[in-house]
Coordinates of C-alpha atoms in Angstrom, one line a residue:
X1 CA 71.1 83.5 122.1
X2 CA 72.5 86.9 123.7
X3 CA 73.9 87.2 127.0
X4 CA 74.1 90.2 129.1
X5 CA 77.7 91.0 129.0
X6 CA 78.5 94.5 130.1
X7 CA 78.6 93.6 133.9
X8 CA 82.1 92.2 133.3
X9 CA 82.5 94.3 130.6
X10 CA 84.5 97.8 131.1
X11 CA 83.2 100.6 129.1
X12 CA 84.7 101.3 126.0
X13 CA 87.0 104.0 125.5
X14 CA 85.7 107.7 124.4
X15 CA 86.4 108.4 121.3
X16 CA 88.2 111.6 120.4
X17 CA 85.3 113.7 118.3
X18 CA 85.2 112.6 114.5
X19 CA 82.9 112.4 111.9
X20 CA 81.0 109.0 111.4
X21 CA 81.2 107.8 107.2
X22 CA 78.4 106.8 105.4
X23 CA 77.7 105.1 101.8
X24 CA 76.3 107.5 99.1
X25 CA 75.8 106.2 95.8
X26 CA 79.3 104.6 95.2
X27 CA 81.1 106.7 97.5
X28 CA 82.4 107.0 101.2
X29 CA 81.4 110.4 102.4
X30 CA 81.7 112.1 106.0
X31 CA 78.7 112.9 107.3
X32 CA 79.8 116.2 108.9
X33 CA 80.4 117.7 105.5
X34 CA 78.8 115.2 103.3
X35 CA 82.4 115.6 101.6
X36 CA 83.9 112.8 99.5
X37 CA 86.9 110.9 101.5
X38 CA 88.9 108.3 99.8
X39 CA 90.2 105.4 102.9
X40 CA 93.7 105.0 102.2
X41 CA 96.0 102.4 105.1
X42 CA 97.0 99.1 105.3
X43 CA 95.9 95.7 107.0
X44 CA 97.4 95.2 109.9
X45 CA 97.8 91.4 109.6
X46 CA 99.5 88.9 112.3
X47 CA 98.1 90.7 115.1
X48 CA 94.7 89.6 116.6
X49 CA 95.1 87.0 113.2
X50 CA 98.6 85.9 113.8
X51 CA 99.6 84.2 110.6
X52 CA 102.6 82.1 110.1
X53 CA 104.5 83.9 107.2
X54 CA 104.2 86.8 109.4
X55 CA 105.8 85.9 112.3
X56 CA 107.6 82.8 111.5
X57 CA 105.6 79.9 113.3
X58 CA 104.4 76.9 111.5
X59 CA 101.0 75.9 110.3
X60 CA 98.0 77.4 112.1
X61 CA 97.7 80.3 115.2
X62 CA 95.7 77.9 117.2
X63 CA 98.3 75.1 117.3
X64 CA 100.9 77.7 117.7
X65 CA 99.4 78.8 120.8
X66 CA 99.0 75.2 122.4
X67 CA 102.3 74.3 122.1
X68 CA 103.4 77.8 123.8
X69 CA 101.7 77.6 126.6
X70 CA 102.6 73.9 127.2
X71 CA 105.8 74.9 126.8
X72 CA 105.9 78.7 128.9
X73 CA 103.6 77.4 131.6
X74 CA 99.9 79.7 131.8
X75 CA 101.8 83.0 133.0
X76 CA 105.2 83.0 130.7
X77 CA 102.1 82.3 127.8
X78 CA 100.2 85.7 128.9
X79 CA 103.1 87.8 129.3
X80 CA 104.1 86.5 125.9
X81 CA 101.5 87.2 123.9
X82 CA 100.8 90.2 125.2
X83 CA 103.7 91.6 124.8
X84 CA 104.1 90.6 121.4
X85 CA 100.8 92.4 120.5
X86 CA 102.3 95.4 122.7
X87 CA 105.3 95.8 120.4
X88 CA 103.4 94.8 116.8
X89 CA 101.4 98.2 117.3
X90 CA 101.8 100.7 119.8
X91 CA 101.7 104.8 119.4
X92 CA 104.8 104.9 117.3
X93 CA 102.8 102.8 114.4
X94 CA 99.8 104.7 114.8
X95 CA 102.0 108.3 114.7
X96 CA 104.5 105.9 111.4
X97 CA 101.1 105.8 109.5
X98 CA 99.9 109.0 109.9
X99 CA 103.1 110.5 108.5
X100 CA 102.4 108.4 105.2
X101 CA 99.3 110.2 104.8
X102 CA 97.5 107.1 105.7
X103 CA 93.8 107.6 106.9
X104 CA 92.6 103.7 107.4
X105 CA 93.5 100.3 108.9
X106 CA 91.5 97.4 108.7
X107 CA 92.3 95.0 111.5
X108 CA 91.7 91.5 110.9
X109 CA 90.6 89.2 114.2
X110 CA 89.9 85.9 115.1
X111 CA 86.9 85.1 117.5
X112 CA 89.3 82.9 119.8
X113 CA 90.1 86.6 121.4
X114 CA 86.2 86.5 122.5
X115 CA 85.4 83.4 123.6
X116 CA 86.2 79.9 123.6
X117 CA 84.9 76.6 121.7
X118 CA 84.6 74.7 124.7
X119 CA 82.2 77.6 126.8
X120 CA 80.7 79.2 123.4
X121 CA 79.1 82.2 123.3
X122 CA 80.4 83.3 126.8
X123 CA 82.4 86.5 126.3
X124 CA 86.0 86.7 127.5
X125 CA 85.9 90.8 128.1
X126 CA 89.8 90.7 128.1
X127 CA 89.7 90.3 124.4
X128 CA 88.5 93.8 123.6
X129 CA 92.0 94.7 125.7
X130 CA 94.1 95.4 122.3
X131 CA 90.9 96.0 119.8
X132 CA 90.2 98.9 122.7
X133 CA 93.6 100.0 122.1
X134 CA 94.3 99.9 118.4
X135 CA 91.0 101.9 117.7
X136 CA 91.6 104.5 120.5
X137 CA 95.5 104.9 119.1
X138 CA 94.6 105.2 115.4
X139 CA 91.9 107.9 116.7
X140 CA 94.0 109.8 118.8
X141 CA 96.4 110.2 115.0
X142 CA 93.1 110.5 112.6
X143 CA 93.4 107.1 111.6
X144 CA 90.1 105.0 110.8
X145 CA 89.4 101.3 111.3
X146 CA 87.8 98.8 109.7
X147 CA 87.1 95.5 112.2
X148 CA 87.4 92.5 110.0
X149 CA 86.3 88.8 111.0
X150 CA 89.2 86.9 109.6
X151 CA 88.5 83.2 111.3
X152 CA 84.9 82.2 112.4
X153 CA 84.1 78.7 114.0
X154 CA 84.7 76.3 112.1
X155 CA 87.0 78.2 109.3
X156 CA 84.5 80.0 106.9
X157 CA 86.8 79.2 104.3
X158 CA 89.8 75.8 103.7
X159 CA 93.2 78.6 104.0
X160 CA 95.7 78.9 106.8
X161 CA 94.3 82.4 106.9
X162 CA 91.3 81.7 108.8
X163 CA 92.8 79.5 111.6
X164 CA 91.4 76.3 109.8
X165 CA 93.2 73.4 110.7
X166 CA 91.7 71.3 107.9
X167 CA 91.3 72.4 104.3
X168 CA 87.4 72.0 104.7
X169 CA 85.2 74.9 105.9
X170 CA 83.0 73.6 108.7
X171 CA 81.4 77.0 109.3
X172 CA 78.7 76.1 106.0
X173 CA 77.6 73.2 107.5
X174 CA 76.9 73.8 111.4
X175 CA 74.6 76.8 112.0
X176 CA 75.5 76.5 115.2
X177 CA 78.6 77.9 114.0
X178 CA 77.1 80.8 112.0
X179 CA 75.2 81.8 115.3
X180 CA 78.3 82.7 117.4
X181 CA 79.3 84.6 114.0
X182 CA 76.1 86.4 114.4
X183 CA 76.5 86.5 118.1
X184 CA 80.3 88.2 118.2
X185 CA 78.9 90.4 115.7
X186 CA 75.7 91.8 117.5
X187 CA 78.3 92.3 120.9
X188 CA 81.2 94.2 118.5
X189 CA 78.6 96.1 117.2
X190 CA 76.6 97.3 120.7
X191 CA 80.5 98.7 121.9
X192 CA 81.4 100.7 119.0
X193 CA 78.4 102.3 117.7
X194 CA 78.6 105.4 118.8
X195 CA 82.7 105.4 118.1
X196 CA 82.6 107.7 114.8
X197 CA 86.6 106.6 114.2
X198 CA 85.2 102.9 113.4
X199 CA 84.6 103.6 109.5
X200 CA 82.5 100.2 109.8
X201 CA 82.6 95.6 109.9
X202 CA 83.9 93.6 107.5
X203 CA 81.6 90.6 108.6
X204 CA 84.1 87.7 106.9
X205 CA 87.2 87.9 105.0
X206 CA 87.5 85.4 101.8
X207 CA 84.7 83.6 102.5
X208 CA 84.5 80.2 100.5
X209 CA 80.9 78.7 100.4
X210 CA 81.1 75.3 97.8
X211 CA 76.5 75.6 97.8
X212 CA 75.4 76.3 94.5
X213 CA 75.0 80.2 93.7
X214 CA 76.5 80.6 97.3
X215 CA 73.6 80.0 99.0
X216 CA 74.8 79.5 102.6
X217 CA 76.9 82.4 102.6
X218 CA 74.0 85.1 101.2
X219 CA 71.6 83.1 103.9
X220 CA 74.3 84.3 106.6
X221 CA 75.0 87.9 105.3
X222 CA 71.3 88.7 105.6
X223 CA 71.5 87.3 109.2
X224 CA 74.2 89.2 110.2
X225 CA 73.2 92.4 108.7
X226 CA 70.0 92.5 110.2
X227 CA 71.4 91.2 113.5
X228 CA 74.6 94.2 113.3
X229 CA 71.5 96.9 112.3
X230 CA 69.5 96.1 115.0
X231 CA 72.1 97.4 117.1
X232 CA 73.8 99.9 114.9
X233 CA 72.8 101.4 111.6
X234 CA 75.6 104.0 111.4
X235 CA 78.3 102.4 110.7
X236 CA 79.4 101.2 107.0
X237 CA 79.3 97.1 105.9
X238 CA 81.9 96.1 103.9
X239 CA 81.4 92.7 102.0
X240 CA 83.6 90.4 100.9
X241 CA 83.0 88.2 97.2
X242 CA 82.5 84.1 97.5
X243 CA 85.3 82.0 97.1
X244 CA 87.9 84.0 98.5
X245 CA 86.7 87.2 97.4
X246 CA 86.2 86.5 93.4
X247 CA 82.9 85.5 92.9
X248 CA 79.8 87.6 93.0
X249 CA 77.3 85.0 91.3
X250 CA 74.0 85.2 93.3
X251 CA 74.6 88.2 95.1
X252 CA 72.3 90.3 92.3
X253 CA 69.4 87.3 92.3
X254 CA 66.2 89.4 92.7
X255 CA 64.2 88.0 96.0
X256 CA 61.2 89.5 97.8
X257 CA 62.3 92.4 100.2
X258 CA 60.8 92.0 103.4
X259 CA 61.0 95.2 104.3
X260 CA 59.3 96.6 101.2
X261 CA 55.9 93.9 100.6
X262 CA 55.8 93.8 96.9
X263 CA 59.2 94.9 95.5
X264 CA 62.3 93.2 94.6
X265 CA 65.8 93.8 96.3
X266 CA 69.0 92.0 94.8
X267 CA 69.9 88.9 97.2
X268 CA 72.8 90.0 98.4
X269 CA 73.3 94.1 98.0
X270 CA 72.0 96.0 101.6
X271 CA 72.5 99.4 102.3
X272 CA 75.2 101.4 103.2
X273 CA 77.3 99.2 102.3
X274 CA 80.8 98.7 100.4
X275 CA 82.2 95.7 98.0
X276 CA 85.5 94.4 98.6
X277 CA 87.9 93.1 96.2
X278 CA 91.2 91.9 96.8
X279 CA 93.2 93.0 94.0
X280 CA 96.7 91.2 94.0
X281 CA 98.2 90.4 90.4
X282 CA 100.6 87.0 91.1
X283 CA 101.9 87.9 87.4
X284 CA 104.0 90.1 88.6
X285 CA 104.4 90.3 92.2
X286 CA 105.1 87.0 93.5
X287 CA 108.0 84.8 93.4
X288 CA 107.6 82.4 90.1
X289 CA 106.0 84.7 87.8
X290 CA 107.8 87.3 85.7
X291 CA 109.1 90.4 86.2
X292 CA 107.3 94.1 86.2
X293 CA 108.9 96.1 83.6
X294 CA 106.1 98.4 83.3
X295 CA 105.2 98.1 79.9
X296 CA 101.8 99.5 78.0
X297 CA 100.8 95.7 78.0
X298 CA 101.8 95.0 81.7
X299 CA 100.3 97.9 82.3
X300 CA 97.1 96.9 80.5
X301 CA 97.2 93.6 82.3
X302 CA 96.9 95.3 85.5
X303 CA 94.1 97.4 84.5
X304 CA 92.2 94.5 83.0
X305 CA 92.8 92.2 86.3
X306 CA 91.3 95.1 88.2
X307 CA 88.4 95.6 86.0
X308 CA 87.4 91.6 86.0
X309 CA 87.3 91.9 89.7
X310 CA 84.8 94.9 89.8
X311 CA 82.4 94.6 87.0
X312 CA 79.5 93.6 89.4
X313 CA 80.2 96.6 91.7
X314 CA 80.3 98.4 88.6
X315 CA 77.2 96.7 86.9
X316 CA 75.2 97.8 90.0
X317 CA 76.4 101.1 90.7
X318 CA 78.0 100.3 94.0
X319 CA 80.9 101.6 96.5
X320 CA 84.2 99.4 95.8
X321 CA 86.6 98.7 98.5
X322 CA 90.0 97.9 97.6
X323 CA 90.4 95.5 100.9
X324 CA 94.1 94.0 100.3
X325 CA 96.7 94.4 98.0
X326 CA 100.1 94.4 97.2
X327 CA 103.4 92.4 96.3
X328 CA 105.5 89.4 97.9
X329 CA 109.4 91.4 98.0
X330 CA 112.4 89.4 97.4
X331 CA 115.1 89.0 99.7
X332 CA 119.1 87.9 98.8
X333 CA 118.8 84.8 100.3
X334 CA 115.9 83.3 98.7
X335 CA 116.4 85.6 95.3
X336 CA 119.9 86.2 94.6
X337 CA 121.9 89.5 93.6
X338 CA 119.2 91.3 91.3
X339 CA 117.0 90.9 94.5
X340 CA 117.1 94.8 95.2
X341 CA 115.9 95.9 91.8
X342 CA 113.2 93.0 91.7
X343 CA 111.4 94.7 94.5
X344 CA 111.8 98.4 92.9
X345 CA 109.9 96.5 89.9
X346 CA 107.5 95.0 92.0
X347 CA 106.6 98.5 94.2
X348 CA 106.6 100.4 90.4
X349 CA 103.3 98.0 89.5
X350 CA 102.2 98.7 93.1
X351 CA 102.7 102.7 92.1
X352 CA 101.0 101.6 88.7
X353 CA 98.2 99.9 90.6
X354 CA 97.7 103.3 92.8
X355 CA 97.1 105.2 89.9
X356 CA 94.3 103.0 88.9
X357 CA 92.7 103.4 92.2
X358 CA 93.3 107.1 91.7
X359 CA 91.0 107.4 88.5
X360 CA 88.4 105.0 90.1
X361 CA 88.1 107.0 93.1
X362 CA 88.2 103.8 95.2
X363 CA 89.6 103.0 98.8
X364 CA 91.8 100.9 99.5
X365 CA 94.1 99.3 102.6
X366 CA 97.5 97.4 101.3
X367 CA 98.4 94.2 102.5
X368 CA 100.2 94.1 104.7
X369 CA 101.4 96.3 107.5
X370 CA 104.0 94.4 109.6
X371 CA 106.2 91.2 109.0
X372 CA 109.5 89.8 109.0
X373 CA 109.9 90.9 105.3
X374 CA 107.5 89.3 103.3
X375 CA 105.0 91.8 102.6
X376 CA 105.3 94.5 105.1
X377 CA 105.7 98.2 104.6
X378 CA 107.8 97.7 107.7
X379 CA 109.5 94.3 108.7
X380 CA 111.8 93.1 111.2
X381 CA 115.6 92.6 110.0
X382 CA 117.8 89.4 109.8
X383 CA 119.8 91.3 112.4
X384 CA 117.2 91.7 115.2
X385 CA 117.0 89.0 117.9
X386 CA 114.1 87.4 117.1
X387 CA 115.2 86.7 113.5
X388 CA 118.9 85.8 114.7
X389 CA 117.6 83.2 117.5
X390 CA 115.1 81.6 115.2
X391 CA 116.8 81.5 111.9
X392 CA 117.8 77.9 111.7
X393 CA 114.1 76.7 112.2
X394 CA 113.2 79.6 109.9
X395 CA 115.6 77.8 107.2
X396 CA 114.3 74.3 107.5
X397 CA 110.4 75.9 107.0
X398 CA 111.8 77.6 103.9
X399 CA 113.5 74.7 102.4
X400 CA 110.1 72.4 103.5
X401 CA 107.9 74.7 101.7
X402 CA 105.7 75.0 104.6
X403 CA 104.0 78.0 104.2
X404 CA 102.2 79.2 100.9
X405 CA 102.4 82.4 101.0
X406 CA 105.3 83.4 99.3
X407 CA 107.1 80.7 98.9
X408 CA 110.1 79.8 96.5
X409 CA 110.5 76.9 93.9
X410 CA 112.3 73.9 96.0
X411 CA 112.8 71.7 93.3
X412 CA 113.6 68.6 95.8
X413 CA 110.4 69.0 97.5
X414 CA 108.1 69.5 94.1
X415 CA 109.7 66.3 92.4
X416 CA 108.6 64.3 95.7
X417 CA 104.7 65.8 94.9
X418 CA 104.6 66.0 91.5
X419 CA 104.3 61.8 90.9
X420 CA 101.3 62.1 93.4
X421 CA 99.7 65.0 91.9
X422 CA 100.3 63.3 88.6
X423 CA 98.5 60.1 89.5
X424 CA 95.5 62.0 91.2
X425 CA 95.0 63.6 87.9
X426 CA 95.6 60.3 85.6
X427 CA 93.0 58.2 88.4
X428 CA 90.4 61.1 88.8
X429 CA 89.1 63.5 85.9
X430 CA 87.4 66.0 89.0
X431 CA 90.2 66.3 91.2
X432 CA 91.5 69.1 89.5
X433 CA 87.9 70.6 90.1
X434 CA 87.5 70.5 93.6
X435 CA 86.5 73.4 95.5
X436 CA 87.9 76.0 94.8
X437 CA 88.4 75.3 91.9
X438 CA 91.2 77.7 91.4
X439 CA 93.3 75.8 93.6
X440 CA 93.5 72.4 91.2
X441 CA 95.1 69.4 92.4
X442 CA 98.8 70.9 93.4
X443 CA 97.7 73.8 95.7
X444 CA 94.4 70.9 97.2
X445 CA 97.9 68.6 97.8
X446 CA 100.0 71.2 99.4
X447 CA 97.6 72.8 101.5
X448 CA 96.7 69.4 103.3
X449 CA 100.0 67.7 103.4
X450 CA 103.0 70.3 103.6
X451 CA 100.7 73.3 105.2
X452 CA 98.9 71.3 107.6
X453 CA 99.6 67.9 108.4
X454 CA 103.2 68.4 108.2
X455 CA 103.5 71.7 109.6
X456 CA 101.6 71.2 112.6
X457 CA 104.6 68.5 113.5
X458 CA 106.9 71.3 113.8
X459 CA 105.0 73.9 116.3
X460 CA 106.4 71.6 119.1
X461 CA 109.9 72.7 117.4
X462 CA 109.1 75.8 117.3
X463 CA 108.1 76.7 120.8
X464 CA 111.4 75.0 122.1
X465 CA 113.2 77.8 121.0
X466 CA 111.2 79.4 123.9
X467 CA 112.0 77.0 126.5
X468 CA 113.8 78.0 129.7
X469 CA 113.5 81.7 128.9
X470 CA 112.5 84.2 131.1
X471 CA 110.4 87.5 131.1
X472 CA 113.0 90.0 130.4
X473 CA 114.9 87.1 127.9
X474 CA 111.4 87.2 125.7
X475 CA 111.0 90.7 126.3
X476 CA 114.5 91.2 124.4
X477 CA 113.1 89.0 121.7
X478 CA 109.7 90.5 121.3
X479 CA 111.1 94.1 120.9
X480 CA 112.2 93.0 117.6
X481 CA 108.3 93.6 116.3
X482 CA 108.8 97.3 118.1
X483 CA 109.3 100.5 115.2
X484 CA 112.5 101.6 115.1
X485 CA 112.7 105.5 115.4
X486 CA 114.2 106.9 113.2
X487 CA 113.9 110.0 110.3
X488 CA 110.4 108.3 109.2
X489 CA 108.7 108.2 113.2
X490 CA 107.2 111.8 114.1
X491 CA 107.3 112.1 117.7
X492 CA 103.6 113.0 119.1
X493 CA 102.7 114.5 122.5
X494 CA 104.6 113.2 125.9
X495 CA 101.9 111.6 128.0
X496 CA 99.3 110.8 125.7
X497 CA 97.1 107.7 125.9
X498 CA 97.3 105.2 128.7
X499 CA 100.9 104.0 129.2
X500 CA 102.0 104.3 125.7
X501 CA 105.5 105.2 125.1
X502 CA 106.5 103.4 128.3
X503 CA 108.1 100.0 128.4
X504 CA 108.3 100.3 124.6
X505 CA 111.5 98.8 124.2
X506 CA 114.3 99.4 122.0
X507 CA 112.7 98.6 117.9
X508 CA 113.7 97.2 115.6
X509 CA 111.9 96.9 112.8
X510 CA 112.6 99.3 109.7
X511 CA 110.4 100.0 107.2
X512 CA 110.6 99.3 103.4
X513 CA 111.7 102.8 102.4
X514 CA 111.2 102.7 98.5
X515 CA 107.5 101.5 99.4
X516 CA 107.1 104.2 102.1
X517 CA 108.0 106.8 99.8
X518 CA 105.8 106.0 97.2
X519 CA 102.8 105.6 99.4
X520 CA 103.9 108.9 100.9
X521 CA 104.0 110.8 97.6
X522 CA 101.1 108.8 96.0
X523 CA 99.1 110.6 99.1
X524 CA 100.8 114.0 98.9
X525 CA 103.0 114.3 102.5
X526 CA 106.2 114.9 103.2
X527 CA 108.8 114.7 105.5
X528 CA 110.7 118.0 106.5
X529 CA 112.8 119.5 108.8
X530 CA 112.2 121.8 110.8
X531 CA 114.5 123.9 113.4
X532 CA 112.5 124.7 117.1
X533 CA 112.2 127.6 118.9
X534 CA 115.2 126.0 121.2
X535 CA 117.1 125.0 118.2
X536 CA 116.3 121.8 117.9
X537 CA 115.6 120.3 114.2
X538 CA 112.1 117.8 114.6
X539 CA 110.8 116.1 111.3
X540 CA 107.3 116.9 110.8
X541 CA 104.3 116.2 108.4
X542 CA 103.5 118.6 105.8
X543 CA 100.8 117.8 103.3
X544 CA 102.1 119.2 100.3
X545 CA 98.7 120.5 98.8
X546 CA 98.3 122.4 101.7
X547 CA 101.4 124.1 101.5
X548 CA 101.1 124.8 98.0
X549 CA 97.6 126.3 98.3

């Protein structure tokens, strides 16, 4: 099943020296000083997993990219996409999270940047181009990543998350599937395992496995850890919970261990590894739901929603990973004049959750880095280009509910669906029941009309607002994903890395400063002042603790 590669494969970057981490007991520890160190960052969503909320396309990456390059022609398409991912995260990201105090950032992927359905298995080496580059910059700043498999062949789960283009996850049912999993795994793992600034492999996000007592998906986690040690037993494992990271049932079943005749091992618990939830509370920070006012029962509730999500880590005695996180923020548009003070609720129970991941000692990486205001702990503005030359199309995708991800009541569009979701339920008793069965009918409607079916009749739409325009025109609009400098960038060293700080562009996107500053005090930095020996005033990084002390 392997192929020889790494004659068309460039050598990957040296690493800056660092310590590799390691699992002990139910803790990430450095293996220099067998120290305790807690991973605090962010995901860095919509980058080598483009999602639609995130940038603004409809439906599904894949279809997004089609109907670019039919529309830019092969080169306009390159140029495009590479320097969107240019602008999305460069050195001034890297050098923005490291002034938070931020030591981690997991970086979700899609194998599409590694080979192709039609010649599987065959590596395209000019998808480690930007994976090279993100793990090198966060290095250079003393940043960790995680690398996390967010859309497999096939879609290992039925969400607009994993690139699936139906609400059915094929990846359970063909192993020939699993095996280019296995495969892209085994060549990710060959390049960076002797990279000590890779913290470790998140092998699938969310996965959703309908087999009784998740049979398929334990099957494929013992394949793809053996397969990922038997090139690299350094580097941590983190795993993600059945049915979109919630359900843990058969992953303690007691089975022969083959590696120990005789003795037990629990089916799905391997070593040196940590176990991921994803602790978002939809309660109070999403559109629909009520409002955080932080009281000692809100506060409960969040504690209790954490605790649900944990007790088999807990039960076991292993490491928990905190992998996403965090609120939907309001805008004026979409949530009228209190929208301001809505988000200062919704980034207090993101403080509140903090503090529970403070006395559990657990790591964590917030969801999400980058967006156009969503989610992001930076965003791009109404005002930049690319907001102001797409915001009509950007309206109509609002108004048609098209996306689920934060989304806002349409009451035109729900009393076209609810009739239909009402007679589904009155003709079938199981509908409701489906896999996953925290979806129920609405969301198993929704996703396959609205998300999919309908959406994917507007990418054509979409990439006509493309049409006709030239490099330096989409250059213009593309900047808009740039950082905008300002008090919160620290400025590192001229001339570092290869090319970065050139051809940057102008920014524009801001970041969410109430948010900033909580995860900037919640991990004890600060920004100061500080007048040069030629007179200048630079703002640096001070770690408070280390002041004080």
């Amino acid at each position: 099943m392997l192929i020889d590669y790494t004659s068309s494969l460039p050598p990957p970057p040296t690493p800056p020296p660092g310590s590799f981490l390691k699992i002990s007991g139910t803790t990430i520890v450095d293996t220099k000083t067998n120290h305790p160190l807690l991973l605090r960052g962010c995901g860095l969503g919509g980058f080598l997993k483009m999602e639609n909320f995130i940038t603004g396309f409809p439906g599904h990456e894949q279809r997004h990219r089609e109907a670019m390059r039919l529309t830019l022609g092969p080169q306009l398409y390159e140029f495009f996409f590479d320097r969107f991912l240019h602008h999305f995260f460069n050195e001034k990201d890297a050098i923005f999270l490291a002034s938070l105090g931020l030591n981690n950032v997991r970086v979700p992927f899609d194998y599409r940047h590694f080979e192709d359905d039609m010649d599987p298995m065959v590596l395209k080496p000019q998808g480690f181009k930007h994976l090279d580059r993100v793990i090198s910059l966060c290095a250079r700043h003393g940043i960790y990543t995680i690398l996390d498999l967010h859309a497999t062949p096939g879609g290992h789960n039925p969400s607009w998350h994993s690139n699936n283009l139906t609400a059915h996850a094929a990846f359970w049912d063909h192993k020939h599937f699993q095996d280019r999993a296995v495969w892209l795994w085994t060549v990710i793992a060959e390049r960076y395992k002797d990279n000590p600034w890779v913290a470790g492999y998140n092998p699938l996000n969310e996965p959703a496995d309908r087999t009784p007592g998740a049979g398929k998906l334990l099957a494929f986690y013992k394949r793809v850890e053996k397969a990922i040690r038997a090139v690299d037993k350094r580097h941590i494992l983190f795993w993600d919970a059945n049915t979109l990271s919630t359900d843990w049932f058969g992953f303690d079943v007691l089975e022969e261990d083959e590696d120990r005749p005789g003795k037990k091992k629990m089916r799905g618990v391997f070593e040196n590894s940590a176990y991921s939830c994803h602790d978002y509370c939809y309660k109070y920070g999403f559109p629909r739901f009520d409002r955080y006012k932080g009281t000692p029962e809100q506060k409960q509730f969040l504690r209790d929603n954490y605790d649900r999500k944990v007790t088999f880590m807990k039960k076991n005695n292993l490491c928990i990973w905190n992998g996403e996180f965090g609120p939907v923020y309001a805008n004026e548009i979409d949530d009228g004049p209190e929208w301001e003070e809505i988000n200062k609720e919704r980034i207090n129970m993101l403080s509140d959750q903090l503090q529970i991941y403070d006395a559990e000692h657990i790591s964590w990486a917030i969801w999400l880095y980058k967006d156009i205001g969503f989610q992001g702990m930076v965003y791009t503005p109404p005002t930049s280009p690319w907001l102001t030359h797409l915001s009509a199309f950007l309206a109509k995708k609002r108004i048609l509910m098209l996306d689920q991800w934060g989304n806002r009541p349409q009451p035109h569009v729900e009393a076209l669906f609810l009739p239909l979701e009402q007679w589904i339920d009155a003709n079938s008793a199981t509908a409701k029941y489906m896999y996953p069965p925290t979806w129920g009918t609405t969301r198993h409607l929704t996703r396959a009309v609205r998300e999919t079916f309908l959406a994917e009749s507007f990418q054509g739409e979409f990439a006509g607002y493309f049409d006709g325009l030239a490099e330096e025109e989409l250059e213009a609009l593309l900047e808009s994903f740039g950082l905008k400098e300002g008090k919160e960038v620290v400025h590192g060293e001229e001339g570092e890395g290869e090319g970065e700080g050139e051809g940057e562009g102008r920014g524009w996107a801001v970041q969410r400063e109430y948010l900033n500053d909580v995860l900037r005090a919640h991990n004890g930095v600060e920004l100061k002042k500080v007048k040069m020996r030629d007179g200048h005033e630079e703002v640096v990084v001070v770690h408070v603790k280390e002041e004080e002390s």
